[in-house]
Coordinates of C-alpha atoms and ligand atoms in Angstrom, one line a residue:
X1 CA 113.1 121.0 78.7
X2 CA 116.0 118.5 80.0
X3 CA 115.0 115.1 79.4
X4 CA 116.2 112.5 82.4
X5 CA 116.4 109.3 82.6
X6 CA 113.6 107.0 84.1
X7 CA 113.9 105.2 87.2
X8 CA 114.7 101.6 87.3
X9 CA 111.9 100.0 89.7
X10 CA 114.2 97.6 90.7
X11 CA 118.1 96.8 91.5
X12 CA 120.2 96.4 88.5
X13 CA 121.2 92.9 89.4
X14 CA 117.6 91.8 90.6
X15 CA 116.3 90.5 87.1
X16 CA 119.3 88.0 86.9
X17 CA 119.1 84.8 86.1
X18 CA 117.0 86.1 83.1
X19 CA 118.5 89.5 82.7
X20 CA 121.8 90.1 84.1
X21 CA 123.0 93.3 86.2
X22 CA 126.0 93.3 82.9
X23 CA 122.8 93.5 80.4
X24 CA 121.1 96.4 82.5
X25 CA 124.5 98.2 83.1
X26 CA 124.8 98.1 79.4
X27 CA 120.9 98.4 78.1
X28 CA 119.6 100.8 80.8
X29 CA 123.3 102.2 82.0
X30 CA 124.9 103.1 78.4
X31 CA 122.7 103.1 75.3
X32 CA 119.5 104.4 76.7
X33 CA 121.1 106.7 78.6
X34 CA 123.0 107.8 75.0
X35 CA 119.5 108.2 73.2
X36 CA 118.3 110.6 76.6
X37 CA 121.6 112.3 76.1
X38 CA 121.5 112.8 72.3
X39 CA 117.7 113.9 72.2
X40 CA 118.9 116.7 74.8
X41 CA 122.0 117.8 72.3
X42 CA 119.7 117.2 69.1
X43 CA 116.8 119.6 70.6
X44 CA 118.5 122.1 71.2
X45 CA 117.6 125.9 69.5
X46 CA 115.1 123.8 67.8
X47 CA 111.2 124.3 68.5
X48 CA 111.2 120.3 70.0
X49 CA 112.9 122.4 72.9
X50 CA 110.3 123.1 75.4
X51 CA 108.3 120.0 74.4
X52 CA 106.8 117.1 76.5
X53 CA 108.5 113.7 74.8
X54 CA 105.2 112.4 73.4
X55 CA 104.8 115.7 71.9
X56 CA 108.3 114.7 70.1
X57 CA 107.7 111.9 69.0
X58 CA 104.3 112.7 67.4
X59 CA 105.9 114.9 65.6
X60 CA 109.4 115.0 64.9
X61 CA 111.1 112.7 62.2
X62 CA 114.9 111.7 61.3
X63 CA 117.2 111.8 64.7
X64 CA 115.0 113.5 66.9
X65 CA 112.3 111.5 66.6
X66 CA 114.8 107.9 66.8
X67 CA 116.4 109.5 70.0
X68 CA 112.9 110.6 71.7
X69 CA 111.3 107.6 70.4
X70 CA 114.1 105.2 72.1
X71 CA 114.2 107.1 75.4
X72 CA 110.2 106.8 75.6
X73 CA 110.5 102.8 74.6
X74 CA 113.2 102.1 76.3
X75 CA 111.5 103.5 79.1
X76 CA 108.3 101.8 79.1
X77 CA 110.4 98.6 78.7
X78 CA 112.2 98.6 81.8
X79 CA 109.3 99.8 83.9
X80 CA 107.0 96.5 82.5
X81 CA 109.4 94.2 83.9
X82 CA 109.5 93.1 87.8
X83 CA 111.8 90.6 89.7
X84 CA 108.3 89.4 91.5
X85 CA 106.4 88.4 88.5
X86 CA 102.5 87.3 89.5
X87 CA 99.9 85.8 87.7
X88 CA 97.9 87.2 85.4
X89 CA 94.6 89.1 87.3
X90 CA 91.7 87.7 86.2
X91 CA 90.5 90.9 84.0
X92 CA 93.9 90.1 82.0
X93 CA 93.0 86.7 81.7
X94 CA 89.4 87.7 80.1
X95 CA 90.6 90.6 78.2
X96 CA 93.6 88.3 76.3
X97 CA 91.0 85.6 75.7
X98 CA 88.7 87.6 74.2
X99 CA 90.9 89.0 71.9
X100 CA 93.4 86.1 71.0
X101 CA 91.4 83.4 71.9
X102 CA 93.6 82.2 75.0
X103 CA 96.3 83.4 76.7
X104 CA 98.5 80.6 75.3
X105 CA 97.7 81.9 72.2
X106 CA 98.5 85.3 73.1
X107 CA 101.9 84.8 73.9
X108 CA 102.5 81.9 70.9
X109 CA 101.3 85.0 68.6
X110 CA 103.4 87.4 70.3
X111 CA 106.6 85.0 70.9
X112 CA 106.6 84.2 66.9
X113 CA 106.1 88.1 66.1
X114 CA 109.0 88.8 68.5
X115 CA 111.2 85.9 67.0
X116 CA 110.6 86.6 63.4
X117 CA 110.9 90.6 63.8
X118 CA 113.7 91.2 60.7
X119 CA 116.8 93.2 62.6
X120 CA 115.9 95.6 65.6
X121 CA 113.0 96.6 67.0
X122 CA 110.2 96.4 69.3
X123 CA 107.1 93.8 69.4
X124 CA 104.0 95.3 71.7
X125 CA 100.7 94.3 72.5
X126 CA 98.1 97.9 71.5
X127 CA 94.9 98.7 72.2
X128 CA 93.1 101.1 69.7
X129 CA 90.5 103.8 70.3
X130 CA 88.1 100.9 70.1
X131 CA 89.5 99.0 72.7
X132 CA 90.8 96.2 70.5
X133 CA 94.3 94.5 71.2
X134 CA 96.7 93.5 68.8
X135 CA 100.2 92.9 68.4
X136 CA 102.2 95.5 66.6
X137 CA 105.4 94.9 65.5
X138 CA 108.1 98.1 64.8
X139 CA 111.3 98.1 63.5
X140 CA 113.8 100.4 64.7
X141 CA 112.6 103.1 67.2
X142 CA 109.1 102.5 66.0
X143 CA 106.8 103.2 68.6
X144 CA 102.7 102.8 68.8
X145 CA 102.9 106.7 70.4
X146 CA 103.2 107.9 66.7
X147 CA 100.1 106.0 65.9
X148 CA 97.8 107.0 68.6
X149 CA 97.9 104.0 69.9
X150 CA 97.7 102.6 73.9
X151 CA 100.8 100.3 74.8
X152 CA 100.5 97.9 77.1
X153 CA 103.6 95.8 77.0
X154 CA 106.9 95.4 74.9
X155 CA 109.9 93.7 74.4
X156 CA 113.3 94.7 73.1
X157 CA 114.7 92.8 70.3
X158 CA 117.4 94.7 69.5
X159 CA 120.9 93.0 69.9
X160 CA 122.0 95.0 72.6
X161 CA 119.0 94.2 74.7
X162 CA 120.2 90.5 75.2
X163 CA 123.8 89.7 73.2
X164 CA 125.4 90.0 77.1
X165 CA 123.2 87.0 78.0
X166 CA 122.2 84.9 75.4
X167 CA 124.6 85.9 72.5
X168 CA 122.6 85.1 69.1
X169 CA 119.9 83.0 71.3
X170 CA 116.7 85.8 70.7
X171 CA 114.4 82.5 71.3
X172 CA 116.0 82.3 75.1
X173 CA 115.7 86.0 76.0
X174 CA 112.2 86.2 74.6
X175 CA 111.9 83.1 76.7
X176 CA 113.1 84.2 79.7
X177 CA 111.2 87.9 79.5
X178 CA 108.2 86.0 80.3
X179 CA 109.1 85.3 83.2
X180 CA 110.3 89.1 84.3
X181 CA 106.9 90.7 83.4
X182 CA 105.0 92.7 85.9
X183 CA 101.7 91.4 85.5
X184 CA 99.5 94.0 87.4
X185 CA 101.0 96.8 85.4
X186 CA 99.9 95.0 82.6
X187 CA 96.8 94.1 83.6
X188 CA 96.0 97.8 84.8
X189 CA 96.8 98.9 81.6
X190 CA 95.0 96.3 79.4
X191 CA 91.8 97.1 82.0
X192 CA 92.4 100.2 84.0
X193 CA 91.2 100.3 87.0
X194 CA 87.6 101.9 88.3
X195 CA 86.9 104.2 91.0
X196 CA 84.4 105.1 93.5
X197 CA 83.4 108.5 94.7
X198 CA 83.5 108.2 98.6
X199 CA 81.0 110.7 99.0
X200 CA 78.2 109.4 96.6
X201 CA 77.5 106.1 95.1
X202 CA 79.2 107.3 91.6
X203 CA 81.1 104.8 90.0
X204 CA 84.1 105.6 87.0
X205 CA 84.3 103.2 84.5
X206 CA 87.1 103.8 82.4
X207 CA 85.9 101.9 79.4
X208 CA 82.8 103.7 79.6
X209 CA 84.3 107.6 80.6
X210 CA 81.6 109.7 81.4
X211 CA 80.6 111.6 78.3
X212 CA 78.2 113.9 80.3
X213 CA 81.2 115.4 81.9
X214 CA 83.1 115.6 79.0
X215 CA 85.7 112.1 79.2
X216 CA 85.6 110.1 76.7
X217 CA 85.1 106.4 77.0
X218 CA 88.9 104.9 76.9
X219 CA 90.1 107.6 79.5
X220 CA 91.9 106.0 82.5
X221 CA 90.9 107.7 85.5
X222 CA 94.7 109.3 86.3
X223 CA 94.6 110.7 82.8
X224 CA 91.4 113.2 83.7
X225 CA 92.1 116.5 84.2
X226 CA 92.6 117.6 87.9
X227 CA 89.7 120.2 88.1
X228 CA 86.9 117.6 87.2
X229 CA 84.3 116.9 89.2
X230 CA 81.9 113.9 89.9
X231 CA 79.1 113.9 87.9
X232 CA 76.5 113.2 90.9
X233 CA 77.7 115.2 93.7
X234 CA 80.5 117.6 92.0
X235 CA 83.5 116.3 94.4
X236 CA 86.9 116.7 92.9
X237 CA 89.1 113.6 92.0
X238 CA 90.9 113.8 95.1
X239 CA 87.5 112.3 96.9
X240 CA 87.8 108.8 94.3
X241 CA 89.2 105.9 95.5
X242 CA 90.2 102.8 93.2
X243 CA 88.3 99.5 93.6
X244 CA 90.9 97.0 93.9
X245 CA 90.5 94.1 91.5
Ligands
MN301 MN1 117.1 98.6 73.9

């Protein structure tokens, strides 16, 4: 398969004060759209040819597996990030304090991880099988895919992702990312979302699944397969609708 590049969910100059239309010509313009175009050269007559990219990345090494790896980051990167950042939802709130203690803590834990990462790389906040967060921090093209781990957010410390703006200054572009972050993606990720059946009064609870059906607790409801039914009254997906929080 040709692999293409993601769409930005916003203008290229609409991050700016804090990330500039140059920066996002550059980052998102030239050198992710170099790792989209090398993966495509590198996979070629190889069996990493009619694979999906997580499929890559789990299990290619070497190029292949920098170039897939960066296009999947890079990608997940740009989509967190919103010129309209909100407040944290309240489940975000609740899930960060429970793990880090508060939310301040959160992001003093994950600013110093981000500040002190050695050369380039990414910082993210995970959640395991177990539904515990933590901050992971990768060097390179490392990626929490590989581990079969659930990302929720990342930043981009390599050079390239703020030398246009702030030069050497990592401190000010890890600084000003908190300020582009789109909250309710986050927050949706961290605690996806339930849903109702509109014909019955089944609820899904992601963090619960519904074993008797055959999803596993951790399973976000867009991630179950199209053919299941609910487990009261047997409608298909299509009759769910989320319960806004
Ligand atoms: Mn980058």
């Amino acid at each position: 398969m040709i692999h293409k590049m993601p769409e930005l969910p916003y203008a290229m100059e609409a991050l700016a004060p804090g990330m500039s239309q140059e920066t996002l010509e550059y980052h998102y313009g030239k050198h992710l759209k170099t790792y989209v175009d090398n993966l495509n050269k590198l996979i070629q007559g190889t069996p990493y040819e009619t694979m999906e990219l997580e499929e890559i990345i789990r299990k290619a090494d070497g190029g292949i597996f920098n170039n897939a790896a960066q296009t999947w980051n890079h990608a997940f990167f740009f989509n967190n990030l919103t010129p309209e950042s909100k407040p944290m939802k309240q489940k975000l709130v609740n899930a960060l304090t429970q793990h880090f203690g508060s939310v301040e803590t959160f992001k003093e834990q994950f600013t110093q991880t981000a500040a002190s990462l050695f050369g380039a790389g990414w910082v993210w906040l995970v959640k395991d099988k177990q539904n515990k967060l933590s901050i992971l921090s990768e060097s390179n093209a490392g990626t929490p895919v590989k581990k079969g781990l659930k990302p929720i957010l990342v930043i981009d410390v390599w050079e390239h992702a703020y030398y246009i703006d702030y030069r050497n200054r990592r401190a000010d572009y890890i600084h000003a990312f908190w300020n582009l972050i789109d909250w309710d993606k986050v927050a949706d990720l961290c605690v996806p979302k339930k849903y109702s059946c509109t014909a019955c009064d089944y609820i899904y609870d992601p963090e619960k699944g519904a074993p008797e059906t055959g999803i596993a607790p951790g399973t976000a409801f867009e991630d179950i397969p199209d053919d299941w039914t609910c487990p009261l009254c047997g409608l298909y997906k299509n009759a769910f609708v989320a319960i806004e929080d």
